[in-house]
Every structure is written in C-alpha cells, then in structure tokens.
Amino acid sequence: MNVTEAVKSRRSVREFLDKPVDLETIRRVMDTARWAASGCNYQPWEATIVTGEPLAELRAKLSASPMQQAEYDWTAPGQEEAYKSRLDAVSREMFGAMNIARDDTEGRTKAMMRNVTSFDAPAVMFIYFPRLMKEAQWSDTGMWLQTVALLLREEGLDSCYQEFMALYANVIRDFLGLDHDRYMLFCGMAIGYRDPEAPVNNFERERVPLDEQVKFLGF
Ligand SMILES: Cc1cc2nc3c(=O)[nH]c(=O)nc-3n(C[C@H](O)[C@H](O)[C@H](O)COP(=O)(O)O)c2cc1C
C-alpha cells in the first residue's frame, strides 16, 4: 500500500469485525509512528493501548459512569454557519446510513453512546499529554495520530478517533493510573478490522473543494 492508498482508504470506522489486534503488529505501527514531526522535537504525545480483559473492565466502568464536563472545547467552530453545515452534512450521512431519522433523538443518542464502548473495537488507544502543552503541541499530537492511522491502514487495520472520550477523562485517568493534575486526556482511538459490509463504514463523506482552502502562488 502506498501513501495515497493509505490516505484514501482511511475513514472513521464505527463497526469492527470480531478479530483481535495482535501486540506485534500494534507495536510495529507505534514504533514507526515515533518518526512523526513535532515542533522543537518535543514529541509531546503519550498513549496507552488497551485490549482484552483490561478493556472489558474499563468499558464496564465507563458504561456505569456519568459524563463529565469536557476539559477542552471541540464544539466552538460550529457557531459559524460554514462549519456547522459540515457537521450537519456528516451527521446526515452517518445517521442516514444507520437508518436513524433526523428527529429520532433517542436513536441518535443511542448511536452516539456507542462511543462509550468504542464501537466494540478490539483495542482502544488513549492519548494524553502533560497539561503544559499548548496549541502547537496539540497540533503535533494530531500529526502523530494521523501517522498512526495511516500506518494502521498499511497493516490492514482501521480506526476511529474519539474526542468523545474526553467526557470520561477522570474515569480513564483513574484506570490508567495517570495524575489528574498533570495529564490532559485528549482523545481515544478505536482500533480494529473494519466490517466492510456495515453501512456506517460505507457512507459518502464530503470534503471542501481544494481551491476553497488552498491557494497556489507563483506556479
Ligand atoms: C481529533 C478527532 C476526534 C474525533 N472524535 C470522534 C468521536 O468522538 N466520535 C466519532 O464517532 N468520530 C470522531 N471523529 C471522527 C470524525 O467525525 C471524522 O474524522 C470526520 O467526520 C471525517 O470522516 P472520516 O474520518 O471518515 O474521513 C474524530 C476525528 C478527529 C480527527
């Protein structure tokens, strides 16, 4: 698989096959991902990847816990119409693929709450970093995460990033033994093999046309 194929075949997968992710494969991915760039070479990202019994235990805890206030705000851009309409479009397609009507609030909530069990993915990575990290290091962590996602594709694996997990930061930090004062829980990443038949893994996603976002000067 070349890079273009990895980029184009990556999508957020929300229905996984019942097939474990083996340690050797995931270690290979994470080992290579260390070569992602970061400002000042700070390499701010830290993570724990959980599977098997510990994951079942954590899922039981998450399912029994109320959501908390998120420690950072990922919703702010939605106040502007252009960004709100991008969210509306992906929601329409995703819930449509699951046959959940626009006004079916209960159905939408139920589908959204599948985030709690990471869509039953066989492995979940939790990503965190010291709270002293600022915008630049959050962005570095994003680049590292994209690197991980592409390397997973090379191994035939799939993923779904989950900022939703920030709504359970305290439970997750407790479980992972992370100092609450020191660590920001950024997100989760569901990892596994996609169910190729699942409609939720096959709906059309929109992207902004290239020339609306990128200008080319001097060519
Ligand atoms: C940092 C980050 C956090 C995300 N959090 C969630 C999440 O909590 N739950 C979810 O279902 N999708 C989540 N997504 C997936 C986005 O909805 C998805 O990337 C976007 O709709 C584009 O679709 P694609 O990934 O299939 O190309 C997240 C993506 C990113 C980059």
Coordinates of N, CA and C and ligand atoms in Angstrom, one line a residue:
M1 N 0.8 -1.2 0.0 CA 0.0 0.0 0.0 C 0.9 1.2 0.0
N2 N 0.6 2.2 -1.0 CA 1.4 3.4 -0.9 C 0.7 4.5 -0.1
V3 N 1.3 5.6 0.1 CA 0.7 6.6 1.0 C -0.6 7.1 0.5
T4 N -0.8 7.3 -0.8 CA -2.0 7.8 -1.3 C -3.1 6.8 -1.0
E5 N -2.8 5.5 -1.2 CA -3.8 4.5 -0.9 C -4.2 4.5 0.6
A6 N -3.2 4.7 1.5 CA -3.4 4.7 2.9 C -4.3 5.9 3.3
V7 N -4.0 7.1 2.7 CA -4.8 8.3 3.0 C -6.2 8.1 2.5
K8 N -6.4 7.6 1.3 CA -7.7 7.5 0.7 C -8.6 6.3 1.2
S9 N -7.9 5.3 1.8 CA -8.7 4.2 2.3 C -9.0 4.4 3.8
R10 N -8.3 5.4 4.4 CA -8.6 5.7 5.8 C -10.0 6.4 5.9
R11 N -10.8 5.9 6.8 CA -12.0 6.6 7.1 C -12.3 6.2 8.6
S12 N -13.2 6.9 9.2 CA -13.5 6.6 10.6 C -14.4 5.4 10.6
V13 N -13.9 4.3 11.2 CA -14.7 3.1 11.2 C -15.4 2.9 12.5
R14 N -16.7 2.6 12.4 CA -17.5 2.5 13.6 C -18.3 1.2 13.7
E15 N -17.7 0.2 13.0 CA -18.3 -1.2 13.1 C -17.1 -2.1 12.8
F16 N -16.7 -2.9 13.8 CA -15.5 -3.7 13.6 C -15.8 -5.2 13.6
L17 N -14.9 -6.0 13.0 CA -15.0 -7.4 13.0 C -14.5 -7.9 14.4
D18 N -15.0 -9.1 14.7 CA -14.6 -9.7 16.0 C -13.3 -10.4 15.8
K19 N -12.2 -9.6 15.7 CA -10.9 -10.2 15.3 C -9.9 -9.4 16.1
P20 N -9.1 -10.0 17.0 CA -8.2 -9.3 17.8 C -7.0 -8.6 17.1
V21 N -6.5 -7.6 17.7 CA -5.3 -6.9 17.2 C -4.1 -7.4 17.9
D22 N -3.1 -8.0 17.2 CA -2.0 -8.6 18.0 C -0.9 -7.5 18.3
L23 N -0.2 -7.8 19.5 CA 0.7 -6.9 20.0 C 1.8 -6.6 19.1
E24 N 2.3 -7.6 18.4 CA 3.5 -7.4 17.5 C 3.1 -6.3 16.4
T25 N 1.9 -6.5 15.8 CA 1.5 -5.5 14.8 C 1.4 -4.1 15.3
I26 N 0.7 -4.0 16.5 CA 0.5 -2.6 17.0 C 1.8 -2.0 17.5
R27 N 2.7 -2.8 18.0 CA 4.0 -2.3 18.4 C 4.8 -1.7 17.2
R28 N 4.6 -2.5 16.0 CA 5.3 -2.1 14.8 C 4.8 -0.7 14.4
V29 N 3.5 -0.6 14.4 CA 2.9 0.7 14.0 C 3.3 1.8 14.9
M30 N 3.3 1.6 16.2 CA 3.6 2.7 17.1 C 5.1 3.0 17.1
D31 N 5.9 2.0 16.8 CA 7.3 2.2 16.7 C 7.7 3.1 15.5
T32 N 7.0 2.8 14.4 CA 7.3 3.7 13.2 C 6.7 5.1 13.4
A33 N 5.6 5.2 14.0 CA 4.9 6.5 14.2 C 5.8 7.4 15.0
R34 N 6.7 6.9 15.8 CA 7.6 7.8 16.5 C 8.3 8.8 15.6
W35 N 8.4 8.5 14.3 CA 9.1 9.4 13.4 C 8.3 10.5 12.9
A36 N 7.1 10.7 13.4 CA 6.3 11.9 13.1 C 7.0 13.1 13.6
A37 N 6.8 14.2 12.9 CA 7.5 15.5 13.2 C 6.8 16.1 14.4
S38 N 7.5 17.0 15.2 CA 6.9 17.8 16.2 C 7.8 19.0 16.4
G39 N 7.1 20.2 16.6 CA 7.9 21.4 16.9 C 8.9 21.2 18.0
C40 N 10.1 21.7 17.8 CA 11.2 21.6 18.8 C 11.5 20.1 19.1
N41 N 11.0 19.2 18.3 CA 11.1 17.7 18.6 C 10.7 17.4 20.0
Y42 N 9.7 18.1 20.5 CA 9.2 17.8 21.9 C 8.5 16.4 22.0
Q43 N 7.9 15.9 20.9 CA 7.2 14.6 20.9 C 6.3 14.5 22.1
P44 N 5.3 15.4 22.2 CA 4.5 15.6 23.4 C 3.6 14.4 23.7
W45 N 3.2 13.7 22.7 CA 2.2 12.6 22.8 C 2.6 11.5 23.7
E46 N 1.6 11.0 24.5 CA 1.8 9.8 25.3 C 0.5 9.0 25.1
A47 N 0.6 7.7 25.2 CA -0.6 6.9 25.0 C -0.6 5.5 25.7
T48 N -1.7 5.0 26.0 CA -1.8 3.6 26.4 C -2.8 2.9 25.5
I49 N -2.4 1.7 25.1 CA -3.3 0.9 24.2 C -3.8 -0.3 25.0
V50 N -5.2 -0.4 25.0 CA -5.8 -1.4 25.9 C -6.6 -2.4 25.1
T51 N -6.5 -3.7 25.5 CA -7.3 -4.7 24.8 C -7.7 -5.8 25.8
G52 N -8.4 -6.8 25.4 CA -8.7 -7.9 26.2 C -9.5 -7.6 27.5
E53 N -9.0 -8.3 28.6 CA -9.7 -8.2 29.9 C -9.7 -6.7 30.5
P54 N -8.5 -6.1 30.4 CA -8.5 -4.7 30.9 C -9.5 -3.8 30.2
L55 N -9.6 -4.0 28.9 CA -10.5 -3.2 28.1 C -12.0 -3.5 28.5
A56 N -12.3 -4.7 28.8 CA -13.6 -5.1 29.2 C -13.9 -4.4 30.6
E57 N -12.9 -4.4 31.4 CA -13.1 -3.8 32.7 C -13.3 -2.3 32.6
L58 N -12.5 -1.7 31.8 CA -12.6 -0.2 31.6 C -14.0 0.1 31.0
R59 N -14.4 -0.7 30.0 CA -15.7 -0.4 29.4 C -16.9 -0.5 30.4
A60 N -16.7 -1.5 31.3 CA -17.8 -1.6 32.3 C -17.8 -0.4 33.2
K61 N -16.6 0.1 33.5 CA -16.5 1.4 34.4 C -17.1 2.6 33.6
L62 N -16.8 2.7 32.3 CA -17.2 3.8 31.5 C -18.8 3.8 31.4
S63 N -19.3 2.6 31.2 CA -20.7 2.4 31.0 C -21.5 2.8 32.2
A64 N -20.8 2.6 33.4 CA -21.5 2.8 34.7 C -21.3 4.3 35.2
S65 N -20.5 5.1 34.4 CA -20.2 6.4 34.9 C -20.9 7.5 34.1
P66 N -21.3 8.6 34.8 CA -21.9 9.7 34.1 C -20.8 10.4 33.3
M67 N -21.2 11.2 32.3 CA -20.3 12.0 31.5 C -19.9 13.2 32.4
Q68 N -18.7 13.6 32.2 CA -18.2 14.8 32.9 C -18.2 16.0 31.9
Q69 N -17.9 17.2 32.5 CA -17.6 18.3 31.6 C -16.4 18.1 30.8
A70 N -16.4 18.3 29.5 CA -15.1 18.1 28.8 C -14.1 19.1 29.2
E71 N -12.8 18.7 29.2 CA -11.8 19.6 29.7 C -11.3 20.6 28.6
Y72 N -11.7 20.4 27.4 CA -11.5 21.3 26.3 C -12.7 21.3 25.4
D73 N -12.8 22.4 24.6 CA -14.0 22.6 23.8 C -13.7 22.3 22.3
W74 N -14.4 21.3 21.8 CA -14.2 21.0 20.4 C -15.4 21.5 19.6
T75 N -16.3 22.1 20.2 CA -17.6 22.5 19.5 C -17.6 23.9 19.0
A76 N -16.6 24.8 19.4 CA -16.7 26.2 19.2 C -16.9 26.6 17.7
P77 N -16.2 25.9 16.7 CA -16.3 26.4 15.3 C -17.7 26.2 14.8
G78 N -18.5 25.3 15.4 CA -19.9 25.1 15.0 C -20.8 26.3 15.1
Q79 N -20.3 27.4 15.8 CA -21.1 28.6 15.9 C -21.1 29.4 14.5
E80 N -20.2 29.1 13.7 CA -20.2 29.7 12.3 C -20.8 28.8 11.4
E81 N -21.7 29.4 10.5 CA -22.5 28.6 9.6 C -21.7 27.6 8.7
A82 N -20.6 28.0 8.2 CA -19.8 27.1 7.3 C -19.4 25.8 8.0
Y83 N -19.0 25.9 9.2 CA -18.5 24.8 10.0 C -19.7 23.9 10.4
K84 N -20.8 24.6 10.9 CA -22.0 23.9 11.3 C -22.5 23.1 10.2
S85 N -22.5 23.6 9.0 CA -23.1 22.8 7.8 C -22.2 21.6 7.5
R86 N -20.9 21.7 7.8 CA -20.1 20.5 7.6 C -20.4 19.4 8.6
L87 N -20.6 19.8 9.8 CA -21.0 18.8 10.8 C -22.4 18.3 10.5
D88 N -23.3 19.1 10.1 CA -24.7 18.7 9.7 C -24.6 17.6 8.6
A89 N -23.8 17.9 7.6 CA -23.7 17.0 6.4 C -23.2 15.6 6.9
V90 N -22.1 15.6 7.7 CA -21.6 14.3 8.0 C -22.6 13.5 9.0
S91 N -23.3 14.3 9.8 CA -24.3 13.7 10.7 C -25.4 13.1 9.8
R92 N -25.9 13.9 8.9 CA -27.0 13.4 8.0 C -26.6 12.1 7.3
E93 N -25.4 12.0 6.8 CA -25.0 10.8 6.0 C -24.8 9.7 7.0
M94 N -24.1 9.9 8.1 CA -23.8 8.8 9.1 C -25.1 8.3 9.7
F95 N -26.0 9.1 10.2 CA -27.2 8.6 10.8 C -28.1 8.0 9.7
G96 N -28.1 8.6 8.5 CA -28.9 8.1 7.4 C -28.4 6.6 7.1
A97 N -27.1 6.4 7.1 CA -26.6 5.1 6.8 C -27.1 4.1 7.9
M98 N -27.3 4.6 9.1 CA -27.8 3.7 10.2 C -29.3 3.6 10.2
N99 N -29.9 4.3 9.3 CA -31.4 4.3 9.2 C -32.0 5.0 10.5
I100 N -31.3 6.0 11.0 CA -31.8 6.8 12.1 C -32.3 8.1 11.6
A101 N -33.6 8.4 11.8 CA -34.2 9.6 11.3 C -33.7 10.8 12.0
R102 N -33.8 12.0 11.3 CA -33.3 13.3 11.8 C -33.9 13.6 13.2
D103 N -35.2 13.3 13.3 CA -35.9 13.7 14.5 C -35.9 12.6 15.6
D104 N -35.2 11.5 15.3 CA -35.2 10.4 16.3 C -34.0 10.6 17.3
T105 N -34.3 11.5 18.2 CA -33.3 11.9 19.2 C -32.8 10.7 20.0
E106 N -33.7 9.9 20.4 CA -33.3 8.7 21.2 C -32.4 7.8 20.4
G107 N -32.7 7.6 19.1 CA -31.9 6.7 18.2 C -30.5 7.3 18.0
R108 N -30.5 8.7 17.9 CA -29.2 9.4 17.7 C -28.3 9.3 18.9
T109 N -29.0 9.5 20.1 CA -28.3 9.4 21.3 C -27.7 8.0 21.5
K110 N -28.5 7.0 21.3 CA -28.1 5.6 21.4 C -26.9 5.3 20.5
A111 N -26.9 5.8 19.3 CA -25.8 5.6 18.3 C -24.6 6.3 18.8
M112 N -24.8 7.5 19.3 CA -23.6 8.3 19.8 C -23.0 7.7 21.0
M113 N -23.8 7.1 21.8 CA -23.3 6.4 23.1 C -22.5 5.1 22.8
R114 N -22.5 4.7 21.5 CA -21.7 3.6 21.1 C -20.2 4.0 21.2
N115 N -20.0 5.3 21.3 CA -18.6 5.8 21.6 C -18.1 5.2 22.9
V116 N -18.9 5.0 23.9 CA -18.5 4.6 25.2 C -17.7 3.2 25.1
T117 N -18.2 2.4 24.2 CA -17.5 1.1 24.1 C -16.7 1.1 22.8
S118 N -16.4 2.3 22.3 CA -15.5 2.4 21.1 C -16.0 1.6 20.0
F119 N -17.3 1.5 19.8 CA -17.9 0.8 18.7 C -17.5 -0.7 18.8
D120 N -17.2 -1.2 20.0 CA -16.8 -2.6 20.3 C -15.5 -2.9 19.5
A121 N -14.7 -2.0 19.3 CA -13.4 -2.2 18.7 C -12.6 -3.1 19.6
P122 N -11.7 -4.0 19.1 CA -11.0 -5.0 19.9 C -9.8 -4.3 20.7
A123 N -9.4 -3.1 20.3 CA -8.4 -2.4 21.0 C -8.7 -0.9 21.0
V124 N -8.3 -0.2 22.0 CA -8.5 1.2 22.1 C -7.2 1.9 22.6
M125 N -6.8 3.0 21.9 CA -5.7 3.7 22.4 C -6.2 5.0 23.1
F126 N -5.7 5.3 24.2 CA -6.0 6.6 24.9 C -4.8 7.5 24.8
I127 N -5.0 8.7 24.4 CA -4.0 9.7 24.1 C -4.0 10.8 25.1
Y128 N -2.9 11.1 25.6 CA -2.8 12.2 26.6 C -1.5 12.8 26.6
F129 N -1.4 14.0 27.2 CA -0.1 14.7 27.3 C -0.1 15.6 28.5
P130 N 1.0 16.1 29.0 CA 1.0 17.0 30.1 C 0.3 18.3 29.8
R131 N -0.4 18.8 30.8 CA -1.3 20.0 30.6 C -0.5 21.2 30.2
L132 N 0.8 21.2 30.4 CA 1.6 22.4 30.0 C 1.7 22.5 28.4
M133 N 1.3 21.5 27.7 CA 1.3 21.6 26.2 C 0.3 22.6 25.7
K134 N 0.8 23.4 24.7 CA -0.1 24.4 24.2 C -0.5 24.0 22.7
E135 N -1.1 25.0 22.1 CA -1.7 24.7 20.7 C -0.7 24.0 19.8
A136 N 0.5 24.4 19.8 CA 1.5 23.8 18.9 C 1.6 22.3 19.2
Q137 N 1.6 21.9 20.4 CA 1.9 20.5 20.8 C 0.6 19.7 20.6
W138 N -0.6 20.3 20.7 CA -1.9 19.6 20.4 C -1.8 19.3 18.9
S139 N -1.4 20.3 18.1 CA -1.3 20.0 16.7 C -0.2 18.9 16.4
D140 N 0.9 18.9 17.0 CA 1.9 17.9 16.9 C 1.3 16.5 17.1
T141 N 0.5 16.4 18.2 CA -0.2 15.2 18.6 C -1.1 14.7 17.5
G142 N -1.8 15.7 16.9 CA -2.7 15.4 15.7 C -1.9 14.8 14.6
M143 N -0.8 15.3 14.3 CA 0.0 14.8 13.2 C 0.5 13.4 13.5
W144 N 0.9 13.2 14.7 CA 1.3 11.8 15.1 C 0.1 10.9 15.0
L145 N -1.1 11.3 15.4 CA -2.2 10.5 15.3 C -2.6 10.1 13.9
Q146 N -2.4 11.1 13.0 CA -2.7 10.8 11.5 C -1.7 9.8 11.0
T147 N -0.4 9.9 11.5 CA 0.6 9.0 11.1 C 0.2 7.6 11.6
V148 N -0.2 7.5 12.8 CA -0.7 6.2 13.4 C -1.8 5.6 12.5
A149 N -2.8 6.4 12.2 CA -3.9 6.0 11.4 C -3.5 5.4 10.0
L150 N -2.5 6.1 9.4 CA -2.1 5.6 8.1 C -1.3 4.4 8.2
L151 N -0.4 4.3 9.2 CA 0.3 3.0 9.4 C -0.6 1.9 9.7
L152 N -1.7 2.1 10.4 CA -2.6 1.1 10.7 C -3.2 0.6 9.4
R153 N -3.5 1.5 8.5 CA -4.0 1.1 7.2 C -3.1 0.1 6.5
E154 N -1.8 0.5 6.6 CA -0.8 -0.4 5.9 C -0.8 -1.8 6.4
E155 N -1.2 -1.9 7.7 CA -1.3 -3.3 8.3 C -2.7 -3.9 8.1
G156 N -3.5 -3.2 7.4 CA -4.9 -3.7 7.1 C -5.8 -3.4 8.3
L157 N -5.4 -2.5 9.2 CA -6.2 -2.2 10.3 C -6.9 -0.8 10.1
D158 N -8.0 -0.6 10.9 CA -8.8 0.6 10.8 C -8.9 1.3 12.2
S159 N -9.4 2.5 12.2 CA -9.5 3.2 13.4 C -10.6 4.3 13.4
C160 N -10.9 4.8 14.6 CA -11.8 5.9 14.7 C -11.3 6.8 15.9
Y161 N -10.9 8.0 15.6 CA -10.5 8.9 16.7 C -11.7 9.2 17.5
Q162 N -11.6 9.4 18.8 CA -12.7 9.6 19.7 C -12.5 10.8 20.7
E163 N -12.8 12.0 20.3 CA -12.7 13.1 21.3 C -13.8 12.9 22.4
F164 N -14.8 12.1 22.0 CA -15.9 11.8 23.0 C -15.3 11.3 24.3
M165 N -14.1 10.6 24.3 CA -13.6 10.0 25.5 C -13.1 11.1 26.5
A166 N -13.0 12.4 26.0 CA -12.7 13.5 26.9 C -13.8 13.7 27.9
L167 N -15.0 13.1 27.6 CA -16.2 13.3 28.5 C -16.1 12.3 29.7
Y168 N -15.0 11.4 29.6 CA -14.8 10.4 30.7 C -13.4 10.5 31.2
A169 N -12.8 11.7 31.0 CA -11.3 11.8 31.3 C -11.0 11.3 32.7
N170 N -11.8 11.6 33.7 CA -11.5 11.3 35.1 C -11.4 9.7 35.3
V171 N -12.4 9.1 34.7 CA -12.5 7.6 34.8 C -11.3 7.0 34.1
I172 N -11.0 7.5 33.0 CA -9.9 6.9 32.2 C -8.6 7.2 32.9
R173 N -8.4 8.4 33.4 CA -7.1 8.7 34.1 C -7.0 7.8 35.3
D174 N -8.1 7.6 36.1 CA -8.0 6.7 37.2 C -7.6 5.3 36.8
F175 N -8.2 4.8 35.8 CA -8.0 3.5 35.3 C -6.5 3.3 34.9
L176 N -6.0 4.3 34.2 CA -4.7 4.2 33.6 C -3.6 4.6 34.6
G177 N -4.0 5.1 35.8 CA -3.1 5.5 36.8 C -2.4 6.8 36.5
L178 N -3.1 7.7 35.8 CA -2.5 9.0 35.4 C -2.8 10.0 36.4
D179 N -1.9 10.9 36.7 CA -2.0 12.0 37.6 C -3.0 13.0 37.0
H180 N -4.1 13.3 37.7 CA -5.2 14.2 37.1 C -4.7 15.6 36.9
D181 N -3.8 16.0 37.8 CA -3.3 17.4 37.7 C -2.3 17.5 36.6
R182 N -1.6 16.5 36.3 CA -0.6 16.6 35.3 C -1.1 16.4 33.8
Y183 N -2.0 15.4 33.7 CA -2.4 15.0 32.3 C -3.7 15.5 31.8
M184 N -3.7 15.9 30.6 CA -4.9 16.2 29.8 C -5.2 14.9 28.9
L185 N -6.4 14.4 29.1 CA -6.8 13.3 28.2 C -7.3 13.9 26.9
F186 N -6.6 13.7 25.9 CA -7.0 14.3 24.6 C -8.1 13.6 23.9
C187 N -7.9 12.3 23.6 CA -8.9 11.5 22.9 C -8.6 10.0 23.0
G188 N -9.6 9.3 22.5 CA -9.4 7.8 22.3 C -9.2 7.5 20.8
M189 N -8.8 6.3 20.5 CA -8.8 5.9 19.1 C -9.2 4.4 19.1
A190 N -10.3 4.1 18.6 CA -10.8 2.7 18.4 C -10.0 2.1 17.3
I191 N -9.5 0.9 17.6 CA -8.6 0.2 16.6 C -9.1 -1.2 16.4
G192 N -9.1 -1.6 15.1 CA -9.5 -3.0 14.8 C -9.7 -3.1 13.3
Y193 N -10.3 -4.2 12.9 CA -10.5 -4.5 11.4 C -11.9 -4.1 11.1
R194 N -12.1 -3.3 10.0 CA -13.4 -2.8 9.7 C -14.4 -4.0 9.2
D195 N -15.6 -3.8 9.5 CA -16.6 -4.7 8.9 C -17.0 -4.0 7.6
P196 N -16.5 -4.7 6.5 CA -16.7 -4.0 5.2 C -18.1 -3.8 4.8
E197 N -19.0 -4.7 5.3 CA -20.4 -4.6 4.9 C -21.2 -3.6 5.7
A198 N -20.8 -3.1 6.8 CA -21.6 -2.3 7.7 C -21.8 -0.9 7.0
P199 N -23.1 -0.5 6.8 CA -23.4 0.7 6.2 C -22.7 1.9 6.8
V200 N -22.5 1.9 8.1 CA -21.9 3.0 8.8 C -20.4 3.2 8.4
N201 N -19.9 2.1 7.8 CA -18.5 2.2 7.3 C -18.4 2.5 5.8
N202 N -19.6 2.8 5.2 CA -19.6 3.0 3.8 C -20.3 4.2 3.2
F203 N -20.8 5.1 4.1 CA -21.5 6.3 3.6 C -20.5 7.3 3.0
E204 N -21.0 8.1 2.1 CA -20.2 9.1 1.4 C -19.8 10.3 2.4
R205 N -18.6 10.7 2.4 CA -18.2 11.8 3.2 C -17.8 13.0 2.2
E206 N -18.2 14.2 2.7 CA -17.9 15.4 1.8 C -16.6 16.0 2.2
R207 N -15.9 16.6 1.3 CA -14.8 17.4 1.5 C -14.9 18.7 0.8
V208 N -14.3 19.7 1.4 CA -14.3 21.1 0.8 C -13.5 21.0 -0.5
P209 N -13.9 21.6 -1.6 CA -13.1 21.7 -2.8 C -11.7 22.3 -2.5
L210 N -10.7 21.7 -3.1 CA -9.3 22.1 -2.9 C -9.1 23.6 -3.0
D211 N -9.7 24.2 -4.1 CA -9.4 25.7 -4.3 C -10.1 26.6 -3.3
E212 N -11.0 26.1 -2.5 CA -11.6 26.9 -1.5 C -10.7 27.0 -0.3
Q213 N -9.8 26.1 -0.1 CA -8.9 26.0 1.1 C -7.5 26.4 0.8
V214 N -7.0 26.1 -0.4 CA -5.6 26.2 -0.7 C -5.4 27.1 -1.9
K215 N -4.5 28.0 -1.8 CA -4.1 28.9 -2.9 C -2.7 28.5 -3.4
F216 N -2.5 28.7 -4.6 CA -1.2 28.4 -5.2 C -0.7 29.7 -5.8
L217 N 0.4 30.1 -5.4 CA 1.0 31.4 -5.9 C 2.3 31.1 -6.6
G218 N 2.6 31.8 -7.7 CA 3.9 31.7 -8.4 C 4.2 30.5 -9.2
F219 N 3.1 29.7 -9.4 CA 3.4 28.5 -10.3 C 3.2 28.9 -11.8
Ligands
LIG1 C1 -9.5 14.5 16.9 C2 -10.7 13.8 16.3 C3 -11.7 13.4 17.2 C4 -12.8 12.7 16.7 N1 -13.7 12.2 17.6 C5 -14.8 11.4 17.2 C6 -15.6 10.9 18.2 O1 -15.6 11.1 19.4 N2 -16.6 10.0 17.7 C7 -16.7 9.7 16.4 O2 -17.6 8.9 16.0 N3 -15.9 10.3 15.4 C8 -14.9 11.1 15.8 N4 -14.0 11.7 14.9 C9 -14.2 11.3 13.5 C10 -14.7 12.5 12.7 O3 -16.1 12.6 12.8 C11 -14.3 12.2 11.2 O4 -12.9 12.2 11.1 C12 -14.9 13.1 10.2 O5 -16.3 13.1 10.2 C13 -14.4 12.8 8.8 O6 -14.7 11.5 8.5 P1 -13.6 10.4 8.1 O7 -12.7 10.3 9.3 O8 -14.4 9.1 7.9 O9 -12.8 10.9 6.9 C14 -12.9 12.4 15.4 C15 -11.9 12.9 14.5 C16 -10.8 13.5 15.0 C17 -9.8 14.0 14.0

